[in-house]
Amino acid sequence: MTTATDIRSIDRVEVDRGHIARRIKSVLVHGLVLFLVAIMLLPLFYMVMMSFKTSTEIAQDPLGLPSSLYLGNYMNALASMGYVRSVLNSLGITISVIVVVVLAGAMAAYPLARIQNRISRIIVMIMALGLATPNFVTITPIYVIFRDLGLLDSYVGIVLAFASLKLPLAVFFYTGFIAAIPIELEEAARLENCNNWQVFWHVIRPLLAPVTATLSLFVMLMVWNDFTYPLLLLTDKDKFTVMIAVYRSVGNTGIDPTMLFPAAVLGSLPLLILFAVFQRRIMSGAMAGAVK
Amino acid sequence: MRTRFSLYLFTIPALIVLIVFFVHPIIMTFNMSTTNFAGIGEAKEIGWRNYERIFSRDRYLREIWVTLQFTVIVVASLTVTGLFFAAMLHRLPLIRNFCRAALYTPAMMSFVVVGYIWQFIYSPINGGLNVALTDLGLGALAQNWLGDPDIALYAVAFTQIWMFSGFTCAIFLAGFAGIPTEIEEAGRLEGASSWQRFRYLELPLLGPSITVSVILTTIGTLKTFELPFILTKGGPDGATRTLSIEIIDNLFGQYKFGFASALSIVMLIIVIAVAMVQNKVLRDRENVT
């Protein structure tokens, strides 16, 4: 009798020991991965920390924490890079690109989702080519065309250039989405004598909000971060987007850290906030875009 | 039938934008690539001379080589780091979403900002990396990271890898999520270790994710411009001079529009060729395993 209980309790000790060992291992693995992720984030921490240091602090203690939240760097950066103006430019361009891409994209997607024939396939192929071609291939003629049409240094020009980059993606997103909308919804409207446009505008368009939201985030990301197009197409300081304002104020040689880091923080902050809020939608959108 | 056909009118705005800003420019690139067009004035037909120049001079061949080398380093490392983090996070549901978002954050930033931050991290004077190495007692490892032709390309590549590891990790995590739980359960019941499950169950099933990730990162990396442009301007001694930097330099430094177009066409052909080969090889591999 006693031996039986002994064996059982020994068993339990063994089980407990295995359990504890697994627990410890699990904590260690979690800790290790979190540590690695923290190392990956170090450069971001470094950027924020450096932006608050005076030039003496940077020279004397390059890795130390700033002694106080010194805001002088930010004041200088704000003044010299025309930050507010460039943020408004980026916002205005973003909104205009979204309008063009969403409207032209959704409209083009409607027939492509509803009619399967050779014409649709050819149009889809053009879109696919547009999606896959690096913009370096078209950059020289774009510059020439813009110069000849007087679109250099104009909001219209940069908006259309950006719109053409994201339009193919919009068409793909919307085509997939509209194809999944039951055709019965449209037939009801057609019985009421609605024409194509009315069906599109009153039946299809109101259902597209989820795709539009994802696309808008994509466009925002591109307009905010893209460097090549504004570098080539904009020279007027008043029309600079945020990134080109950062680039023009920091420069390329003899970089001054007290200018660089606050400009970097100011340049990325709006998008990082956006990412913190819409993290799930942005990542799932990016993954959907990746798989297409 | 009439309503069906008139439906195509809806594609007109999109087609206009694409024809003006994509189809027409591509044709123009081809046409300009056989001229000596200098931005203004007459463009003279010079046949294949631009292409002969590209393929007969060491300078341009080296740029193609640098571009390819850079792409191989970046794509291989992104695949490995992405797979590593995804495999770990797949096993750690508690911190999965947080870490996925944290790792993805650098990809949300612009090349300009990332380039500037890393330029200062690599800086030989007060730069974060050398100071950190010295503080850790590893001062001997301190380098002129961007100034040494043997190291610069790796330093630039490392920055790009830092930026996009979260992207490949997210693609692979989506792939992991698509693996049926019964398969994982079966592996666990058979007593397979974590590594064995990864190697023999998950890795083969991740084939499609690997294909997507490799092709996307390759296309993105072959046209790399911003990071080498900000970090090194293509230097030192041409060690990080990619094709894209040469294109921009010809365009705006020297106004050789015809030659820049020929370089663009070479880049297009490289991108298409590499993507097609990868697609074929990776899809075949998916079917075998």
Coordinates of C-alpha atoms in Angstrom, one line a residue:
Chain A
M1 CA 0.0 0.0 0.0
T2 CA 2.7 2.4 1.1
T3 CA 4.9 1.5 -1.9
A4 CA 2.0 2.3 -4.3
T5 CA 1.6 5.8 -2.9
D6 CA 5.3 6.3 -3.0
I7 CA 5.5 5.4 -6.7
R8 CA 2.6 7.7 -7.4
S9 CA 4.2 10.6 -5.6
I10 CA 7.5 9.9 -7.4
D11 CA 5.6 10.0 -10.6
R12 CA 4.1 13.4 -9.7
V13 CA 7.5 14.8 -8.8
E14 CA 8.8 13.7 -12.2
V15 CA 5.8 15.2 -14.0
D16 CA 6.3 18.4 -12.0
R17 CA 10.0 18.5 -12.8
G18 CA 9.3 18.1 -16.5
H19 CA 6.6 20.8 -16.2
I20 CA 9.0 23.2 -14.5
A21 CA 11.8 22.5 -17.0
R22 CA 9.4 23.2 -19.9
R23 CA 8.3 26.4 -18.1
I24 CA 11.9 27.6 -17.7
K25 CA 12.7 26.8 -21.3
S26 CA 9.6 28.6 -22.5
V27 CA 10.5 31.7 -20.5
L28 CA 14.1 31.6 -21.8
V29 CA 12.9 31.3 -25.4
H30 CA 10.5 34.1 -25.0
G31 CA 13.2 36.2 -23.4
L32 CA 15.7 35.4 -26.2
V33 CA 13.3 36.3 -29.0
L34 CA 12.2 39.5 -27.3
F35 CA 15.9 40.4 -26.8
L36 CA 16.6 39.9 -30.5
V37 CA 13.6 42.0 -31.5
A38 CA 14.8 44.7 -29.1
I39 CA 18.2 44.7 -30.8
M40 CA 16.5 45.1 -34.1
L41 CA 14.7 48.2 -32.7
L42 CA 18.0 49.7 -31.3
P43 CA 18.5 52.0 -34.3
L44 CA 15.1 53.5 -33.8
F45 CA 15.8 54.1 -30.1
Y46 CA 19.2 55.6 -31.1
M47 CA 17.5 58.0 -33.6
V48 CA 15.1 59.3 -30.9
M49 CA 17.8 59.5 -28.3
M50 CA 20.2 61.4 -30.5
S51 CA 17.6 63.9 -31.6
F52 CA 17.5 65.3 -28.0
K53 CA 21.3 65.6 -27.5
T54 CA 23.3 68.8 -27.9
S55 CA 26.3 68.7 -30.2
T56 CA 28.7 68.7 -27.2
E57 CA 26.9 65.7 -25.7
I58 CA 27.1 63.9 -29.1
A59 CA 30.9 64.6 -29.2
Q60 CA 31.7 63.7 -25.6
D61 CA 29.3 60.8 -25.0
P62 CA 28.1 59.5 -28.3
L63 CA 26.0 56.6 -26.8
G64 CA 24.9 58.2 -23.5
L65 CA 21.4 59.2 -22.8
P66 CA 20.7 62.9 -23.3
S67 CA 21.0 64.8 -19.9
S68 CA 17.8 66.7 -20.6
L69 CA 15.1 66.8 -23.2
Y70 CA 16.8 69.5 -25.2
L71 CA 14.5 70.7 -27.9
G72 CA 16.8 73.2 -29.7
N73 CA 17.6 70.6 -32.5
Y74 CA 13.9 70.3 -33.2
M75 CA 13.5 74.1 -33.3
N76 CA 16.3 74.4 -35.8
A77 CA 15.1 71.5 -37.9
L78 CA 11.5 72.7 -38.0
A79 CA 12.6 76.2 -39.1
S80 CA 15.1 75.1 -41.8
M81 CA 13.3 72.2 -43.4
G82 CA 9.9 73.9 -43.9
Y83 CA 8.3 71.0 -42.1
V84 CA 4.7 72.1 -41.8
R85 CA 4.6 73.1 -45.4
S86 CA 6.0 69.8 -46.5
V87 CA 3.6 67.8 -44.4
L88 CA 0.7 69.7 -45.9
N89 CA 2.1 69.1 -49.4
S90 CA 2.5 65.4 -48.7
L91 CA -1.1 65.2 -47.3
G92 CA -2.6 67.1 -50.2
I93 CA -0.7 65.0 -52.8
T94 CA -1.8 61.8 -50.9
I95 CA -5.4 62.7 -50.9
S96 CA -5.4 63.7 -54.6
V97 CA -3.6 60.4 -55.5
I98 CA -6.1 58.4 -53.5
V99 CA -9.0 60.1 -55.3
V100 CA -7.5 59.4 -58.7
V101 CA -6.4 55.8 -57.9
V102 CA -9.7 54.8 -56.2
L103 CA -12.0 56.3 -58.8
A104 CA -10.1 55.2 -61.9
G105 CA -9.1 51.9 -60.3
A106 CA -12.6 50.9 -59.2
M107 CA -14.2 52.0 -62.4
A108 CA -11.7 50.0 -64.5
A109 CA -12.1 47.0 -62.3
Y110 CA -15.9 46.8 -62.7
P111 CA -16.0 45.6 -66.3
L112 CA -12.9 43.5 -65.8
A113 CA -14.6 41.6 -62.9
R114 CA -17.9 41.1 -64.9
I115 CA -16.7 40.3 -68.4
Q116 CA -14.3 37.5 -69.1
N117 CA -13.1 37.8 -72.7
R118 CA -10.0 38.7 -74.7
I119 CA -10.3 42.5 -74.2
S120 CA -10.4 42.0 -70.4
R121 CA -7.4 39.7 -70.5
I122 CA -5.4 42.3 -72.6
I123 CA -6.2 45.1 -70.1
V124 CA -5.3 42.9 -67.2
M125 CA -2.0 42.0 -68.9
I126 CA -1.2 45.7 -69.3
M127 CA -1.9 46.2 -65.6
A128 CA 0.3 43.3 -64.6
L129 CA 3.1 44.7 -66.7
G130 CA 2.7 48.0 -64.9
L131 CA 2.9 46.3 -61.6
A132 CA 6.0 44.4 -62.4
T133 CA 8.1 47.0 -64.2
P134 CA 10.6 48.9 -62.0
N135 CA 10.0 52.6 -62.3
F136 CA 13.6 53.1 -63.2
V137 CA 12.7 51.8 -66.7
T138 CA 10.3 54.6 -67.3
I139 CA 12.0 57.4 -65.4
T140 CA 13.9 59.0 -68.3
P141 CA 10.9 59.4 -70.6
I142 CA 8.7 60.4 -67.6
Y143 CA 11.1 63.3 -67.0
V144 CA 11.1 64.2 -70.7
I145 CA 7.3 64.0 -71.0
F146 CA 6.8 66.1 -67.9
R147 CA 9.2 68.7 -69.1
D148 CA 7.5 68.9 -72.5
L149 CA 4.1 69.1 -71.0
G150 CA 5.2 71.7 -68.4
L151 CA 4.3 69.2 -65.6
L152 CA 7.7 69.5 -63.8
D153 CA 7.3 71.2 -60.4
S154 CA 3.5 71.0 -60.5
Y155 CA 1.2 69.2 -58.1
V156 CA -0.8 67.8 -61.1
G157 CA 2.3 66.2 -62.4
I158 CA 3.5 64.5 -59.2
V159 CA 0.0 63.3 -58.4
L160 CA -0.4 61.7 -61.8
A161 CA 3.0 60.1 -61.6
F162 CA 2.3 58.6 -58.2
A163 CA -1.2 57.6 -59.3
S164 CA 0.1 55.6 -62.3
L165 CA 2.4 53.7 -59.9
K166 CA -0.4 52.4 -57.7
L167 CA -3.2 52.2 -60.3
P168 CA -2.5 48.6 -61.4
L169 CA -2.5 47.4 -57.8
A170 CA -5.9 49.2 -57.3
V171 CA -7.3 47.5 -60.3
F172 CA -6.2 44.1 -59.1
F173 CA -7.6 44.7 -55.6
Y174 CA -11.0 45.9 -56.8
T175 CA -11.3 43.3 -59.6
G176 CA -11.0 40.5 -57.0
F177 CA -13.4 42.2 -54.7
I178 CA -16.1 43.1 -57.2
A179 CA -16.0 39.6 -58.7
A180 CA -17.1 38.3 -55.3
I181 CA -20.1 40.6 -55.2
P182 CA -23.3 38.6 -56.1
I183 CA -24.5 39.7 -59.5
E184 CA -28.1 39.4 -58.3
L185 CA -27.6 42.8 -56.5
E186 CA -27.0 44.4 -59.8
E187 CA -29.8 42.7 -61.6
A188 CA -32.3 44.1 -59.1
A189 CA -31.0 47.6 -59.9
R190 CA -31.1 46.9 -63.6
L191 CA -34.8 45.9 -63.4
E192 CA -35.3 49.4 -61.9
N193 CA -33.9 50.7 -65.2
C194 CA -30.6 51.9 -63.8
N195 CA -27.9 52.4 -66.3
N196 CA -24.3 51.1 -66.0
W197 CA -23.1 54.2 -64.2
Q198 CA -26.0 54.2 -61.7
V199 CA -25.4 50.5 -61.0
F200 CA -21.7 51.2 -60.4
W201 CA -22.2 54.3 -58.3
H202 CA -25.2 53.2 -56.2
V203 CA -24.7 49.4 -55.9
I204 CA -21.0 48.6 -56.3
R205 CA -19.2 51.6 -55.0
P206 CA -20.7 51.7 -51.5
L207 CA -19.5 48.1 -51.0
L208 CA -15.8 48.9 -51.8
A209 CA -14.9 50.6 -48.5
P210 CA -12.6 47.9 -47.1
V211 CA -10.5 47.8 -50.3
T212 CA -10.4 51.6 -50.5
A213 CA -9.2 51.8 -46.9
T214 CA -6.3 49.4 -47.5
L215 CA -5.4 51.1 -50.8
S216 CA -5.4 54.5 -49.1
L217 CA -2.9 53.3 -46.6
F218 CA -0.7 52.1 -49.4
V219 CA -0.9 55.4 -51.2
M220 CA -0.1 57.2 -48.0
L221 CA 2.9 55.1 -47.4
M222 CA 4.2 55.6 -51.0
V223 CA 3.7 59.3 -51.1
W224 CA 5.2 59.8 -47.7
N225 CA 8.3 57.6 -48.3
D226 CA 9.0 57.7 -52.0
F227 CA 12.2 59.6 -52.8
T228 CA 12.9 59.1 -56.5
Y229 CA 10.0 60.8 -58.1
P230 CA 9.9 64.0 -56.0
L231 CA 13.7 64.1 -56.3
L232 CA 13.4 64.2 -60.1
L233 CA 10.1 66.1 -60.6
L234 CA 10.2 68.7 -57.9
T235 CA 12.7 71.5 -57.5
D236 CA 10.4 74.2 -56.0
K237 CA 10.9 74.3 -52.2
D238 CA 7.3 75.2 -51.7
K239 CA 6.1 71.9 -53.3
F240 CA 8.5 69.5 -51.5
T241 CA 7.1 66.4 -50.0
V242 CA 8.3 65.5 -46.5
M243 CA 11.1 63.1 -47.5
I244 CA 12.6 65.5 -50.1
A245 CA 12.4 68.3 -47.5
V246 CA 14.4 66.0 -45.1
Y247 CA 16.9 65.2 -47.9
R248 CA 17.4 68.8 -49.0
S249 CA 17.8 70.1 -45.5
V250 CA 20.2 67.4 -44.2
G251 CA 22.2 67.1 -47.4
N252 CA 24.6 64.5 -48.5
T253 CA 28.0 65.5 -47.3
G254 CA 29.3 66.6 -43.9
I255 CA 26.2 65.5 -42.2
D256 CA 25.3 67.3 -39.0
P257 CA 23.8 65.0 -36.4
T258 CA 21.9 67.8 -34.6
M259 CA 20.0 68.4 -37.9
L260 CA 19.9 64.8 -39.1
F261 CA 18.2 63.1 -36.2
P262 CA 15.3 65.5 -35.5
A263 CA 14.6 65.7 -39.2
A264 CA 14.6 61.9 -39.3
V265 CA 12.2 61.7 -36.3
L266 CA 9.9 64.4 -37.8
G267 CA 10.0 62.7 -41.2
S268 CA 8.9 59.3 -39.9
L269 CA 6.7 60.2 -36.9
P270 CA 3.4 60.6 -38.8
L271 CA 3.7 57.3 -40.5
L272 CA 4.8 55.5 -37.3
I273 CA 1.8 56.8 -35.6
L274 CA -0.4 55.7 -38.5
F275 CA 1.3 52.3 -38.3
A276 CA 0.7 52.0 -34.5
V277 CA -3.0 52.7 -35.1
F278 CA -3.7 50.7 -38.3
Q279 CA -1.0 48.1 -37.8
R280 CA -3.3 45.1 -38.6
R281 CA -4.9 46.6 -41.6
I282 CA -1.5 47.8 -43.0
M283 CA 0.2 44.4 -42.6
S284 CA -2.7 42.3 -43.9
G285 CA -3.0 44.7 -46.8
A286 CA 0.7 44.4 -47.5
M287 CA 0.5 40.6 -47.4
A288 CA -2.5 40.6 -49.7
G289 CA -0.6 42.8 -52.1
A290 CA 2.4 40.5 -51.8
V291 CA 0.6 37.4 -52.7
K292 CA -1.1 38.9 -55.8
Chain B
M1 CA -24.7 43.0 -75.4
R2 CA -24.6 46.7 -76.0
T3 CA -24.6 47.4 -72.2
R4 CA -21.8 44.8 -71.8
F5 CA -19.7 46.5 -74.4
S6 CA -20.4 50.0 -73.1
L7 CA -19.2 48.8 -69.7
Y8 CA -15.6 49.0 -71.1
L9 CA -16.0 52.8 -71.2
F10 CA -15.3 52.5 -67.5
T11 CA -11.8 51.5 -68.1
I12 CA -11.0 54.7 -70.1
P13 CA -9.6 56.9 -67.3
A14 CA -7.3 54.2 -66.0
L15 CA -6.2 53.3 -69.5
I16 CA -5.4 56.9 -70.3
V17 CA -3.3 57.3 -67.1
L18 CA -1.5 54.0 -67.8
I19 CA -0.9 54.7 -71.5
V20 CA 0.5 58.2 -70.9
F21 CA 2.6 57.3 -67.9
F22 CA 3.5 53.7 -68.5
V23 CA 3.0 52.2 -72.0
H24 CA 4.1 55.3 -73.9
P25 CA 7.2 55.9 -71.7
I26 CA 8.3 52.2 -72.1
I27 CA 8.2 52.5 -75.8
M28 CA 10.0 55.9 -75.6
T29 CA 12.7 54.2 -73.4
F30 CA 13.3 51.6 -76.1
N31 CA 13.4 54.3 -78.8
M32 CA 15.7 56.6 -76.9
S33 CA 18.1 53.8 -76.0
T34 CA 19.4 53.7 -79.6
T35 CA 20.0 57.4 -79.8
N36 CA 22.4 59.9 -78.3
F37 CA 19.6 62.1 -77.0
A38 CA 20.9 64.7 -74.6
G39 CA 17.7 66.0 -73.2
I40 CA 17.4 68.9 -75.7
G41 CA 17.8 69.3 -79.4
E42 CA 17.9 66.6 -82.0
A43 CA 18.3 62.9 -81.1
K44 CA 20.6 61.1 -83.5
E45 CA 20.1 57.4 -84.2
I46 CA 23.3 55.6 -83.2
G47 CA 22.1 52.0 -83.4
W48 CA 23.4 49.6 -80.8
R49 CA 26.3 51.8 -79.7
N50 CA 24.9 52.5 -76.2
Y51 CA 24.5 48.8 -75.6
E52 CA 28.0 48.0 -77.0
R53 CA 29.4 50.6 -74.6
I54 CA 27.6 49.0 -71.6
F55 CA 28.9 45.5 -72.4
S56 CA 32.4 46.4 -73.4
R57 CA 33.5 48.6 -70.5
D58 CA 34.5 47.2 -67.2
R59 CA 32.9 50.1 -65.4
Y60 CA 29.3 49.1 -66.4
L61 CA 29.9 45.4 -66.2
R62 CA 31.2 45.9 -62.6
E63 CA 28.0 47.9 -61.8
I64 CA 25.9 45.0 -63.0
W65 CA 28.0 42.6 -60.9
V66 CA 27.7 44.9 -57.8
T67 CA 23.9 45.0 -58.3
L68 CA 23.7 41.2 -58.6
Q69 CA 26.1 40.7 -55.7
F70 CA 24.1 43.1 -53.5
T71 CA 20.8 41.3 -54.5
V72 CA 22.1 37.9 -53.7
I73 CA 23.4 39.0 -50.2
V74 CA 20.2 40.8 -49.3
V75 CA 17.7 38.2 -50.6
A76 CA 19.5 35.2 -49.1
S77 CA 19.8 37.0 -45.7
L78 CA 16.3 38.3 -45.8
T79 CA 15.0 34.8 -46.4
V80 CA 17.0 33.3 -43.6
T81 CA 16.3 36.0 -41.0
G82 CA 12.6 36.1 -42.0
L83 CA 12.3 32.3 -41.7
F84 CA 14.1 32.3 -38.3
F85 CA 11.9 35.0 -36.7
A86 CA 8.7 33.5 -38.3
A87 CA 9.6 30.0 -37.1
M88 CA 10.3 31.3 -33.6
L89 CA 7.2 33.5 -33.4
H90 CA 5.0 30.8 -34.8
R91 CA 5.9 28.8 -31.7
L92 CA 5.3 31.8 -29.3
P93 CA 1.7 32.9 -29.8
L94 CA 1.9 35.1 -26.7
I95 CA 4.3 37.6 -28.2
R96 CA 3.7 36.8 -31.9
N97 CA 1.7 39.9 -32.9
F98 CA 3.7 42.3 -30.9
C99 CA 7.0 41.1 -32.3
R100 CA 5.7 40.9 -35.9
A101 CA 4.6 44.6 -35.7
A102 CA 7.9 45.6 -34.0
L103 CA 10.0 43.9 -36.7
Y104 CA 7.9 45.4 -39.4
T105 CA 8.4 49.0 -38.2
P106 CA 11.6 49.7 -40.1
A107 CA 9.8 48.8 -43.4
M108 CA 7.3 51.6 -42.7
M109 CA 10.1 54.2 -42.7
S110 CA 11.5 55.8 -45.8
F111 CA 14.9 54.9 -47.3
V112 CA 16.0 58.5 -46.8
V113 CA 15.5 58.4 -43.0
V114 CA 16.9 54.9 -42.7
G115 CA 19.9 55.8 -44.8
Y116 CA 20.7 58.9 -42.7
I117 CA 20.3 57.0 -39.4
W118 CA 22.7 54.2 -40.5
Q119 CA 25.1 56.7 -42.1
F120 CA 25.6 58.1 -38.7
I121 CA 25.7 54.6 -37.0
Y122 CA 28.5 53.6 -39.4
S123 CA 30.3 56.9 -39.1
P124 CA 34.0 56.6 -38.1
I125 CA 33.8 59.6 -35.9
N126 CA 31.4 59.2 -32.9
G127 CA 29.4 56.7 -35.0
G128 CA 27.2 54.5 -32.9
L129 CA 28.6 51.2 -34.1
N130 CA 32.3 51.9 -33.5
V131 CA 31.6 53.5 -30.1
A132 CA 29.5 50.5 -29.1
L133 CA 32.2 48.1 -30.2
T134 CA 34.9 50.1 -28.2
D135 CA 32.7 50.2 -25.1
L136 CA 32.2 46.4 -25.3
G137 CA 36.0 46.0 -25.5
L138 CA 35.9 45.0 -29.1
G139 CA 37.5 48.2 -30.4
A140 CA 39.7 46.1 -32.7
L141 CA 36.6 45.3 -34.8
A142 CA 35.8 49.0 -35.4
Q143 CA 35.9 49.8 -39.1
N144 CA 35.4 52.6 -41.5
W145 CA 32.3 50.8 -42.5
L146 CA 31.3 52.9 -45.4
G147 CA 34.7 54.1 -46.4
D148 CA 36.4 50.7 -47.0
P149 CA 35.7 49.3 -50.5
D150 CA 35.8 45.7 -49.1
I151 CA 33.2 46.3 -46.5
A152 CA 30.9 49.1 -47.8
L153 CA 28.7 46.8 -49.9
Y154 CA 28.0 44.6 -46.9
A155 CA 27.3 47.5 -44.7
V156 CA 24.7 48.9 -47.2
A157 CA 23.3 45.4 -47.6
F158 CA 23.0 45.0 -43.8
T159 CA 21.0 48.2 -43.6
Q160 CA 18.6 46.9 -46.3
I161 CA 18.3 43.6 -44.5
W162 CA 17.6 45.4 -41.2
M163 CA 14.8 47.3 -43.0
F164 CA 13.0 44.4 -44.6
S165 CA 13.4 41.4 -42.2
G166 CA 10.0 42.2 -40.7
F167 CA 8.5 42.1 -44.2
T168 CA 9.8 38.6 -45.0
C169 CA 9.0 37.5 -41.5
A170 CA 5.3 38.6 -42.0
I171 CA 5.1 36.7 -45.3
F172 CA 6.4 33.6 -43.7
L173 CA 4.2 33.9 -40.7
A174 CA 1.2 34.0 -43.1
G175 CA 2.6 30.8 -44.6
F176 CA 2.9 29.2 -41.2
A177 CA -0.7 30.1 -40.4
G178 CA -1.7 28.3 -43.5
I179 CA -0.2 25.0 -42.4
P180 CA -3.0 22.6 -41.2
T181 CA -2.8 22.2 -37.4
E182 CA -3.4 18.4 -37.8
I183 CA 0.0 18.1 -39.5
E184 CA 1.7 19.9 -36.7
E185 CA -0.2 17.8 -34.1
A186 CA 0.8 14.6 -35.8
G187 CA 4.5 15.7 -35.8
R188 CA 4.3 16.5 -32.1
L189 CA 2.6 13.2 -31.3
E190 CA 5.3 11.4 -33.2
G191 CA 7.8 13.0 -30.8
A192 CA 9.5 15.2 -33.4
S193 CA 11.6 18.0 -32.0
S194 CA 10.9 21.6 -32.7
W195 CA 13.8 21.6 -35.3
Q196 CA 12.6 18.4 -36.9
R197 CA 9.1 19.7 -37.3
F198 CA 10.5 22.9 -38.9
R199 CA 12.9 21.0 -41.2
Y200 CA 10.7 18.1 -42.3
L201 CA 7.1 19.4 -42.0
E202 CA 7.0 23.2 -42.1
L203 CA 9.8 24.1 -44.5
P204 CA 8.5 21.9 -47.3
L205 CA 5.0 23.3 -46.8
L206 CA 6.3 26.9 -46.8
G207 CA 7.4 26.5 -50.5
P208 CA 4.8 29.0 -51.9
S209 CA 5.7 31.6 -49.3
I210 CA 9.4 31.2 -50.0
T211 CA 8.7 31.7 -53.7
V212 CA 6.7 34.8 -53.1
S213 CA 9.2 36.3 -50.7
V214 CA 12.3 35.6 -52.8
I215 CA 10.7 37.0 -56.0
L216 CA 9.4 40.1 -54.3
T217 CA 12.6 40.9 -52.4
T218 CA 14.7 40.2 -55.6
I219 CA 12.7 42.6 -57.7
G220 CA 12.8 45.2 -55.0
T221 CA 16.5 44.8 -54.4
L222 CA 17.7 44.7 -58.1
K223 CA 16.5 48.3 -58.5
T224 CA 18.0 49.5 -55.2
F225 CA 18.8 53.1 -55.4
E226 CA 18.1 55.1 -52.3
L227 CA 20.2 53.4 -49.7
P228 CA 23.5 53.4 -51.6
F229 CA 22.7 56.9 -52.9
I230 CA 22.3 58.2 -49.4
L231 CA 24.8 56.1 -47.6
T232 CA 27.8 56.1 -50.0
K233 CA 26.8 57.8 -53.2
G234 CA 28.0 54.7 -54.9
G235 CA 31.5 54.9 -53.4
P236 CA 34.1 54.2 -52.1
D237 CA 35.8 53.6 -55.5
G238 CA 32.5 52.3 -57.1
A239 CA 32.2 49.5 -54.5
T240 CA 28.4 50.2 -54.0
R241 CA 27.7 51.8 -57.4
T242 CA 24.5 50.0 -58.5
L243 CA 22.9 50.2 -62.0
S244 CA 20.2 52.5 -60.6
I245 CA 22.7 55.0 -59.4
E246 CA 24.4 55.0 -62.8
I247 CA 21.0 55.7 -64.4
I248 CA 20.2 58.6 -62.2
D249 CA 23.8 59.9 -62.6
N250 CA 23.6 59.8 -66.4
L251 CA 20.2 61.4 -66.3
F252 CA 20.8 64.4 -64.0
G253 CA 24.6 64.6 -63.7
Q254 CA 25.4 64.4 -67.4
Y255 CA 22.1 64.6 -69.3
K256 CA 22.9 61.5 -71.3
F257 CA 19.2 60.5 -71.8
G258 CA 19.9 58.0 -74.5
F259 CA 22.5 56.2 -72.6
A260 CA 20.4 56.2 -69.4
S261 CA 17.6 54.7 -71.4
A262 CA 19.8 51.9 -72.6
L263 CA 20.9 51.2 -69.0
S264 CA 17.2 51.1 -68.0
I265 CA 16.5 48.5 -70.7
V266 CA 19.4 46.4 -69.4
M267 CA 17.9 46.6 -65.9
L268 CA 14.5 45.6 -67.2
I269 CA 15.9 42.6 -69.0
I270 CA 17.8 41.6 -65.9
V271 CA 14.7 41.9 -63.7
I272 CA 12.5 39.9 -66.1
A273 CA 15.2 37.2 -66.6
V274 CA 15.9 36.8 -62.9
A275 CA 12.2 36.7 -62.0
M276 CA 11.4 34.2 -64.7
V277 CA 14.3 31.9 -63.7
Q278 CA 13.4 32.1 -60.0
N279 CA 9.7 31.5 -60.7
K280 CA 10.5 28.4 -62.7
V281 CA 13.1 27.0 -60.3
L282 CA 11.1 27.7 -57.1
R283 CA 7.9 26.4 -58.5
D284 CA 9.6 23.2 -59.6
R285 CA 11.1 22.9 -56.2
E286 CA 7.7 23.3 -54.6
N287 CA 6.4 20.4 -56.6
V288 CA 9.3 18.1 -55.7
T289 CA 9.3 18.5 -51.9

